[in-house]
Coordinates of C-alpha atoms and ligand atoms in Angstrom, one line a residue:
M1 CA 35.3 -67.2 -23.4
V2 CA 37.5 -65.8 -26.7
R3 CA 39.3 -62.6 -26.3
S4 CA 38.1 -59.8 -28.3
V5 CA 39.8 -57.6 -29.7
R6 CA 38.2 -54.7 -27.3
D7 CA 39.5 -56.8 -23.9
L8 CA 43.1 -54.9 -24.9
D9 CA 44.8 -51.0 -24.1
I10 CA 44.9 -51.1 -28.3
E11 CA 45.2 -47.2 -27.7
G12 CA 48.5 -45.6 -29.1
K13 CA 50.1 -49.2 -29.8
K14 CA 51.1 -51.2 -33.1
V15 CA 48.2 -54.3 -34.1
F16 CA 49.0 -57.0 -36.2
I17 CA 46.1 -57.9 -37.5
R18 CA 45.7 -62.0 -39.3
C19 CA 43.3 -61.4 -41.6
D20 CA 41.7 -63.4 -44.2
F21 CA 42.5 -61.7 -48.0
N22 CA 42.3 -65.6 -50.0
V23 CA 39.5 -63.1 -52.1
P24 CA 38.8 -65.4 -55.9
L25 CA 41.1 -64.1 -59.0
D26 CA 39.8 -63.7 -62.7
E27 CA 42.1 -65.0 -64.6
F28 CA 42.5 -61.0 -65.0
L29 CA 43.7 -61.0 -61.3
N30 CA 40.0 -59.2 -61.0
I31 CA 38.9 -59.6 -57.2
T32 CA 35.3 -60.9 -58.1
D33 CA 33.4 -61.3 -54.7
D34 CA 35.4 -59.2 -51.7
R35 CA 33.1 -60.1 -48.8
R36 CA 35.8 -61.7 -46.7
I37 CA 38.3 -58.4 -47.4
I38 CA 34.7 -56.4 -46.1
S39 CA 34.0 -58.2 -43.3
A40 CA 37.8 -57.7 -42.1
I41 CA 36.8 -53.7 -41.8
P42 CA 35.3 -53.7 -38.8
T43 CA 38.4 -54.8 -36.4
I44 CA 40.0 -53.0 -38.6
K45 CA 38.6 -49.5 -37.5
Y46 CA 38.0 -50.3 -34.6
C47 CA 42.4 -50.5 -33.9
L48 CA 42.6 -46.9 -35.8
D49 CA 39.4 -45.7 -34.3
N50 CA 42.1 -46.5 -31.3
N51 CA 45.1 -44.3 -33.0
C52 CA 47.1 -47.8 -32.9
A53 CA 49.2 -48.6 -36.2
V54 CA 47.9 -51.7 -37.6
I55 CA 50.1 -54.1 -39.4
L56 CA 47.2 -56.8 -41.6
A57 CA 49.1 -59.9 -43.3
S58 CA 47.3 -62.4 -45.2
H59 CA 47.3 -65.7 -47.0
L60 CA 46.1 -65.6 -51.4
R61 CA 45.9 -68.8 -52.3
R62 CA 48.6 -71.2 -53.3
P63 CA 51.7 -69.6 -54.1
G64 CA 53.6 -72.4 -52.5
G65 CA 56.4 -70.5 -50.7
V66 CA 58.2 -68.7 -53.1
Y67 CA 57.3 -65.4 -54.5
N68 CA 54.5 -65.3 -57.6
E69 CA 53.4 -61.8 -58.8
K70 CA 50.1 -63.0 -60.2
Y71 CA 49.1 -63.8 -56.0
S72 CA 50.7 -60.4 -54.7
M73 CA 49.2 -58.8 -52.3
K74 CA 48.5 -56.1 -54.6
T75 CA 45.4 -57.0 -55.5
V76 CA 44.2 -56.7 -52.4
K77 CA 45.9 -53.3 -51.4
K78 CA 43.2 -51.8 -54.3
R79 CA 40.7 -52.7 -53.2
L80 CA 41.3 -52.4 -49.3
S81 CA 42.7 -48.5 -50.4
R82 CA 38.3 -48.0 -51.6
L83 CA 36.9 -49.4 -49.2
L84 CA 39.8 -47.7 -45.5
V85 CA 40.2 -43.7 -45.4
P86 CA 44.3 -43.9 -44.5
E87 CA 46.1 -44.3 -47.8
I88 CA 47.8 -48.2 -47.4
E89 CA 50.9 -48.3 -47.4
M90 CA 52.7 -52.1 -48.9
A91 CA 55.6 -54.3 -48.0
N92 CA 57.7 -56.1 -50.9
D93 CA 58.1 -59.1 -49.0
V94 CA 56.6 -60.6 -45.8
V95 CA 59.4 -60.3 -43.3
G96 CA 62.4 -59.7 -44.8
P97 CA 64.2 -56.0 -44.5
D98 CA 61.1 -54.2 -46.7
A99 CA 58.4 -54.9 -43.9
V100 CA 60.8 -54.8 -40.9
E101 CA 61.2 -51.6 -42.1
K102 CA 58.4 -50.5 -42.7
A103 CA 57.0 -52.2 -39.8
K104 CA 59.4 -49.8 -38.1
N105 CA 58.5 -46.5 -39.0
L106 CA 54.6 -47.0 -39.2
K107 CA 53.1 -44.6 -37.4
C108 CA 49.8 -44.3 -34.7
G109 CA 47.0 -44.2 -37.6
E110 CA 48.5 -45.7 -40.4
V111 CA 48.4 -48.8 -41.9
L112 CA 50.6 -51.0 -43.4
L113 CA 50.1 -54.4 -45.8
L114 CA 52.6 -57.3 -45.8
E115 CA 53.7 -59.1 -48.4
N116 CA 51.8 -62.6 -49.5
L117 CA 52.1 -64.7 -46.4
R118 CA 52.7 -67.8 -48.4
F119 CA 55.3 -66.7 -50.3
D120 CA 57.5 -67.1 -47.1
K121 CA 57.5 -71.3 -46.8
G122 CA 57.2 -70.5 -42.8
E123 CA 53.4 -69.8 -43.4
T124 CA 52.5 -73.1 -43.0
K125 CA 55.0 -76.0 -41.7
N126 CA 54.1 -73.4 -38.8
D127 CA 57.5 -72.9 -38.3
I128 CA 57.9 -71.1 -35.1
V129 CA 61.1 -69.0 -36.3
F130 CA 58.8 -67.8 -39.1
A131 CA 56.3 -67.0 -36.6
K132 CA 58.5 -65.2 -34.5
K133 CA 59.5 -62.5 -36.7
L134 CA 56.2 -61.7 -37.6
A135 CA 55.8 -61.3 -33.7
N136 CA 58.1 -59.1 -33.7
L137 CA 56.9 -56.7 -36.2
A138 CA 54.1 -55.7 -34.1
D139 CA 53.3 -55.5 -29.7
Y140 CA 49.9 -56.7 -30.6
Y141 CA 48.1 -60.0 -32.6
I142 CA 44.7 -59.9 -33.1
N143 CA 43.0 -62.8 -35.2
D144 CA 40.4 -61.8 -37.7
A145 CA 41.3 -65.0 -40.4
F146 CA 38.2 -67.4 -39.5
G147 CA 38.5 -68.8 -42.5
V148 CA 42.5 -70.6 -41.8
C149 CA 41.8 -71.0 -38.0
H150 CA 41.5 -74.2 -38.4
R151 CA 45.0 -74.7 -40.2
A152 CA 48.3 -75.0 -37.7
H153 CA 49.8 -72.2 -39.0
A154 CA 52.9 -69.9 -39.1
S155 CA 50.7 -66.4 -38.2
V156 CA 47.3 -68.0 -36.8
E157 CA 49.1 -70.4 -34.6
A158 CA 52.9 -70.5 -34.0
I159 CA 52.6 -67.0 -33.5
T160 CA 50.8 -67.2 -30.8
G161 CA 53.4 -68.0 -28.3
F162 CA 54.4 -64.7 -29.3
F163 CA 52.0 -62.5 -27.4
D164 CA 50.4 -63.5 -23.9
E165 CA 47.2 -62.7 -22.6
E166 CA 47.0 -58.9 -22.5
H167 CA 48.7 -58.6 -25.7
S168 CA 46.6 -61.1 -28.2
A169 CA 43.2 -61.4 -28.7
A170 CA 40.4 -62.4 -31.7
G171 CA 38.8 -59.2 -34.3
F172 CA 35.4 -58.7 -34.5
L173 CA 34.5 -61.2 -37.4
L174 CA 36.5 -63.9 -35.4
Q175 CA 33.8 -63.8 -32.1
K176 CA 31.3 -63.5 -34.6
E177 CA 32.1 -67.1 -36.4
I178 CA 33.0 -68.7 -33.0
E179 CA 30.1 -66.9 -30.4
F180 CA 27.5 -68.8 -33.7
S181 CA 28.5 -72.0 -34.1
R182 CA 29.0 -72.8 -30.4
N183 CA 24.9 -71.1 -29.8
L184 CA 23.6 -72.8 -32.7
L185 CA 25.8 -76.1 -30.7
K186 CA 24.0 -76.1 -27.9
A187 CA 20.7 -76.4 -28.1
P188 CA 19.5 -76.7 -32.4
A189 CA 16.2 -76.2 -32.3
R190 CA 15.2 -79.7 -34.5
P191 CA 14.4 -81.1 -36.7
F192 CA 18.6 -80.3 -37.1
V193 CA 19.5 -80.8 -41.0
A194 CA 22.6 -80.6 -42.9
V195 CA 22.3 -80.1 -46.5
V196 CA 26.0 -81.3 -48.0
G197 CA 27.0 -80.9 -51.1
G198 CA 30.3 -79.9 -52.9
S199 CA 33.2 -81.9 -55.2
K200 CA 35.5 -83.0 -52.1
V201 CA 34.1 -86.4 -51.0
S202 CA 37.6 -86.7 -48.9
G203 CA 37.2 -83.5 -47.1
K204 CA 33.4 -83.7 -46.0
L205 CA 33.3 -87.2 -44.9
Q206 CA 35.0 -86.8 -42.0
A207 CA 33.3 -83.7 -40.8
L208 CA 29.7 -85.8 -41.8
R209 CA 30.7 -88.4 -39.1
N210 CA 31.4 -85.5 -36.6
L211 CA 28.1 -84.3 -37.4
L212 CA 25.5 -87.1 -38.0
P213 CA 25.3 -87.6 -34.1
R214 CA 23.8 -83.9 -33.8
I215 CA 21.6 -83.9 -37.1
D216 CA 18.4 -85.6 -37.6
K217 CA 18.6 -85.4 -41.6
L218 CA 21.3 -85.8 -43.4
I219 CA 20.9 -84.3 -47.1
I220 CA 23.8 -85.2 -50.0
G221 CA 23.9 -83.2 -53.0
G222 CA 26.7 -82.0 -55.5
G223 CA 29.2 -84.8 -57.0
M224 CA 30.1 -86.0 -53.1
A225 CA 26.7 -87.7 -53.6
F226 CA 28.3 -89.9 -56.2
T227 CA 30.4 -91.8 -53.8
F228 CA 27.2 -92.5 -51.8
L229 CA 25.1 -94.1 -54.2
K230 CA 28.2 -96.2 -55.8
A231 CA 28.0 -97.8 -52.0
L232 CA 25.1 -98.0 -52.7
D233 CA 25.9 -100.4 -56.0
I234 CA 24.0 -97.5 -58.4
D235 CA 26.0 -97.4 -61.3
V236 CA 27.7 -93.5 -62.1
G237 CA 28.8 -93.5 -65.0
N238 CA 31.5 -90.8 -65.1
S239 CA 30.6 -88.9 -62.7
L240 CA 33.3 -87.9 -59.5
L241 CA 34.0 -91.0 -57.3
E242 CA 36.2 -91.3 -55.3
E243 CA 36.2 -95.1 -55.2
D244 CA 38.9 -95.2 -52.8
L245 CA 36.6 -93.8 -50.2
I246 CA 33.4 -96.3 -50.3
P247 CA 34.1 -97.6 -47.9
E248 CA 34.0 -94.4 -45.7
A249 CA 30.9 -93.8 -47.4
H250 CA 29.4 -97.1 -46.2
H251 CA 30.0 -96.7 -43.2
V252 CA 28.5 -93.4 -42.5
L253 CA 25.2 -94.5 -44.3
A254 CA 25.4 -97.1 -41.7
E255 CA 25.4 -95.1 -38.8
A256 CA 22.7 -92.9 -40.3
K257 CA 21.2 -95.4 -39.9
R258 CA 22.5 -96.7 -36.2
L259 CA 22.2 -93.1 -35.1
G260 CA 17.7 -93.0 -36.5
V261 CA 19.1 -90.1 -39.1
K262 CA 17.6 -90.1 -41.6
L263 CA 19.7 -89.5 -45.5
Y264 CA 18.5 -88.0 -48.5
L265 CA 20.5 -88.5 -51.5
P266 CA 20.2 -88.0 -55.5
V267 CA 16.7 -89.9 -57.0
D268 CA 17.6 -88.1 -60.5
V269 CA 19.9 -85.6 -62.5
V270 CA 20.8 -83.5 -65.4
A271 CA 23.9 -85.1 -66.8
A272 CA 25.7 -84.3 -69.5
Q273 CA 28.6 -86.3 -71.5
A274 CA 31.2 -83.0 -71.0
C275 CA 31.2 -80.4 -68.3
S276 CA 30.4 -77.1 -70.9
Q277 CA 27.9 -75.0 -71.1
E278 CA 27.4 -75.8 -74.5
S279 CA 27.1 -79.8 -73.3
T280 CA 23.5 -81.7 -75.1
L281 CA 21.7 -82.2 -71.0
K282 CA 19.4 -85.1 -70.0
F283 CA 17.3 -85.3 -67.6
V284 CA 17.7 -88.7 -66.1
T285 CA 17.5 -91.1 -62.4
T286 CA 21.0 -91.5 -61.1
Q287 CA 19.9 -95.6 -61.7
E288 CA 19.8 -94.9 -65.0
I289 CA 22.7 -92.1 -66.1
P290 CA 24.1 -94.2 -69.4
P291 CA 27.4 -95.2 -69.7
G292 CA 30.3 -92.2 -70.7
W293 CA 27.6 -88.9 -69.8
M294 CA 28.7 -87.4 -65.4
G295 CA 25.5 -86.0 -63.2
L296 CA 27.0 -82.5 -63.6
D297 CA 23.7 -80.9 -61.0
V298 CA 20.9 -82.7 -59.4
G299 CA 17.7 -83.3 -61.4
P300 CA 14.1 -81.8 -61.3
A301 CA 12.5 -84.4 -58.8
T302 CA 15.8 -84.1 -57.2
S303 CA 15.8 -80.9 -55.7
R304 CA 11.4 -81.8 -55.2
L305 CA 12.6 -84.3 -52.4
F306 CA 15.1 -82.6 -50.6
R307 CA 12.4 -79.7 -50.2
E308 CA 10.6 -82.2 -49.0
A309 CA 12.8 -83.3 -46.1
L310 CA 13.2 -79.7 -45.4
N311 CA 9.5 -78.7 -45.0
D312 CA 10.0 -79.5 -40.8
A313 CA 13.5 -78.5 -40.5
Q314 CA 14.2 -75.8 -37.6
T315 CA 17.4 -75.3 -37.9
I316 CA 19.3 -75.8 -41.4
L317 CA 22.9 -75.6 -42.2
W318 CA 24.3 -75.9 -45.9
N319 CA 27.5 -76.4 -46.6
G320 CA 28.8 -77.5 -50.7
P321 CA 26.7 -76.4 -53.7
M322 CA 24.3 -79.2 -55.7
G323 CA 26.0 -78.8 -59.0
V324 CA 28.2 -77.6 -60.7
F325 CA 26.5 -73.6 -59.7
E326 CA 29.6 -71.7 -61.8
I327 CA 28.2 -73.2 -64.8
E328 CA 25.4 -72.3 -66.2
K329 CA 23.1 -75.3 -66.9
F330 CA 24.2 -77.3 -64.1
S331 CA 23.1 -74.2 -61.3
R332 CA 19.6 -74.6 -60.6
G333 CA 19.9 -77.4 -58.2
S334 CA 22.2 -74.7 -56.4
V335 CA 19.9 -72.0 -56.9
K336 CA 16.5 -74.3 -56.1
M337 CA 18.7 -75.1 -52.6
S338 CA 19.0 -71.9 -51.9
H339 CA 15.7 -70.6 -52.5
T340 CA 14.2 -73.6 -50.6
I341 CA 16.3 -73.4 -47.8
A342 CA 15.9 -69.2 -48.0
E343 CA 11.9 -70.2 -47.7
A344 CA 11.8 -71.9 -44.5
H345 CA 10.8 -71.4 -41.1
A346 CA 14.7 -71.8 -39.7
T347 CA 17.5 -70.5 -37.9
T348 CA 20.2 -71.4 -41.7
V349 CA 24.1 -71.3 -41.6
I350 CA 25.7 -70.9 -44.6
G351 CA 29.0 -72.6 -44.7
G352 CA 32.1 -72.4 -47.8
G353 CA 32.9 -70.0 -50.0
D354 CA 31.3 -72.1 -52.9
T355 CA 27.8 -72.2 -51.4
A356 CA 27.3 -68.4 -50.4
D357 CA 28.4 -67.4 -54.0
V358 CA 25.2 -69.5 -55.1
V359 CA 23.2 -68.2 -52.4
A360 CA 24.5 -64.7 -53.6
R361 CA 23.7 -65.8 -56.8
A362 CA 20.2 -66.3 -56.4
G363 CA 19.5 -63.0 -54.4
D364 CA 19.0 -65.0 -50.9
T365 CA 21.7 -63.1 -49.4
D366 CA 19.4 -61.1 -46.6
E367 CA 17.1 -64.1 -46.4
M368 CA 19.6 -66.0 -44.4
T369 CA 20.8 -66.9 -40.3
F370 CA 24.2 -66.4 -41.1
I371 CA 26.6 -66.9 -43.5
S372 CA 30.0 -68.1 -43.0
T373 CA 33.1 -66.7 -44.6
G374 CA 35.0 -69.9 -44.1
G375 CA 34.5 -73.4 -44.6
G376 CA 36.1 -75.7 -43.5
A377 CA 36.2 -73.9 -40.4
S378 CA 32.9 -73.7 -40.0
L379 CA 32.6 -77.4 -40.7
E380 CA 34.9 -78.1 -37.9
L381 CA 33.9 -75.3 -35.5
I382 CA 30.8 -77.2 -36.3
E383 CA 31.7 -80.4 -35.8
G384 CA 32.4 -79.0 -31.5
K385 CA 36.2 -79.7 -33.1
E386 CA 39.3 -76.6 -31.6
L387 CA 40.1 -75.2 -33.9
P388 CA 44.3 -74.2 -34.0
G389 CA 44.2 -71.3 -34.5
V390 CA 40.8 -70.0 -32.2
K391 CA 42.5 -72.5 -28.3
P392 CA 45.0 -70.0 -27.8
L393 CA 43.0 -66.8 -27.8
Y394 CA 40.6 -67.9 -24.6
S395 CA 40.5 -67.3 -21.7
K396 CA 42.3 -69.2 -18.3
E397 CA 41.0 -68.7 -16.0
I398 CA 36.9 -70.0 -18.3
E399 CA 38.8 -73.2 -19.8
Ligands
AMP1 P1 34.3 -78.2 -52.4 O1 34.8 -77.0 -52.3 O2 34.9 -79.4 -52.0 O3 32.4 -77.9 -51.1 O4 33.5 -78.1 -54.2 C1 32.8 -77.0 -54.3 C2 32.8 -77.6 -56.6 O5 31.9 -78.9 -56.0 C3 31.8 -76.9 -57.3 O6 33.4 -75.5 -57.8 C4 31.5 -77.0 -58.0 O7 31.8 -76.9 -59.7 C5 31.7 -78.5 -57.7 N1 31.0 -79.8 -57.9 C6 29.2 -79.5 -57.9 N2 28.5 -80.9 -57.6 C7 29.4 -81.5 -58.8 C8 29.3 -82.2 -59.8 N3 27.7 -83.6 -59.5 N4 30.2 -82.7 -60.7 C9 31.2 -82.3 -60.5 N5 31.8 -81.1 -59.6 C10 30.6 -80.6 -59.0

């Protein structure tokens, strides 16, 4: 069992909460989706109700270890201020003199937000010196940043070396994510169907390999489907393709066959010559994508096929959109998938920010059993992997 913030004696103490405030921003730096901020509130409120001085830290995007005004946590502070009662103090550095001074003077019931953790090169390098500086700011460490738990970063992994069992634990959000995935894996109701999409073939092939022995059916849509279609000698025109991963795709196809997992790929696509709302569309079968055209969404026949395949599912895991859902013209396949899953009489688990976004746009959020805040992290957890950020938070006696 992972240790919970409830198990800690934090009354009146200074706590460091690693949050995941890595929210999407538009070109004007407005937060377009604040679910991750909202999800962090229960743990923060619990600490405040226990009269703690609360230090919050998160990364925002990939500033690459240097200060970048665009990715300052000021944006997050504004939104957070509307959700929390105490005024939020903000440090203008991460572990520099301002953060140290403000953390030292922070009183019970007050909140301090540090600058973007990734303004320091030490964060993504899991640097022990940087982690120690972070740890020195507080008496207790709480990790509530599920979305980054699959990464061994300083504020997630190295920092745990500076807190013993009585001084470190998971926040409520992290706890919920872990417990849900564990229960899902213990004895999933069958048929268990995984629906995978999105563009990052490279990131998901490993997940596919690991998922295969656990599932009954695999549905592949989105940009990543084209690498599989190409592996089957289908000409995919200018569609998204990772040539170097074709051998991997062959391996997944062969493994699926060996394990008796039914594998479904798109049979038709919505094709265009450019990825834009102004493009002219063609609905074509995957075998007839014209040269110079690319598949940007699954077609209507595919949506029907996938719906058939999901018909008897008892457990559904969905990670990755079926097409370029950000552009309305190419969003129908993803929206239809959302509706199909929402209507299924199954335990339905949604992973990844993009997929959660599709579900929200489709108006299906309330219909899903569980929507995870982490994409990569949720996949890795469901694959049964040990996450570097979670491992140190397990109680010793139960391990
Ligand atoms: P990922 O981060 O790997 O889950 O990928 C999500 C992204 O995949 C979204 O931004 C989609 O626009 C993109 N995507 C989905 N289908 C396609 C496709 N057929 N061609 C290009 N990009 C796609």
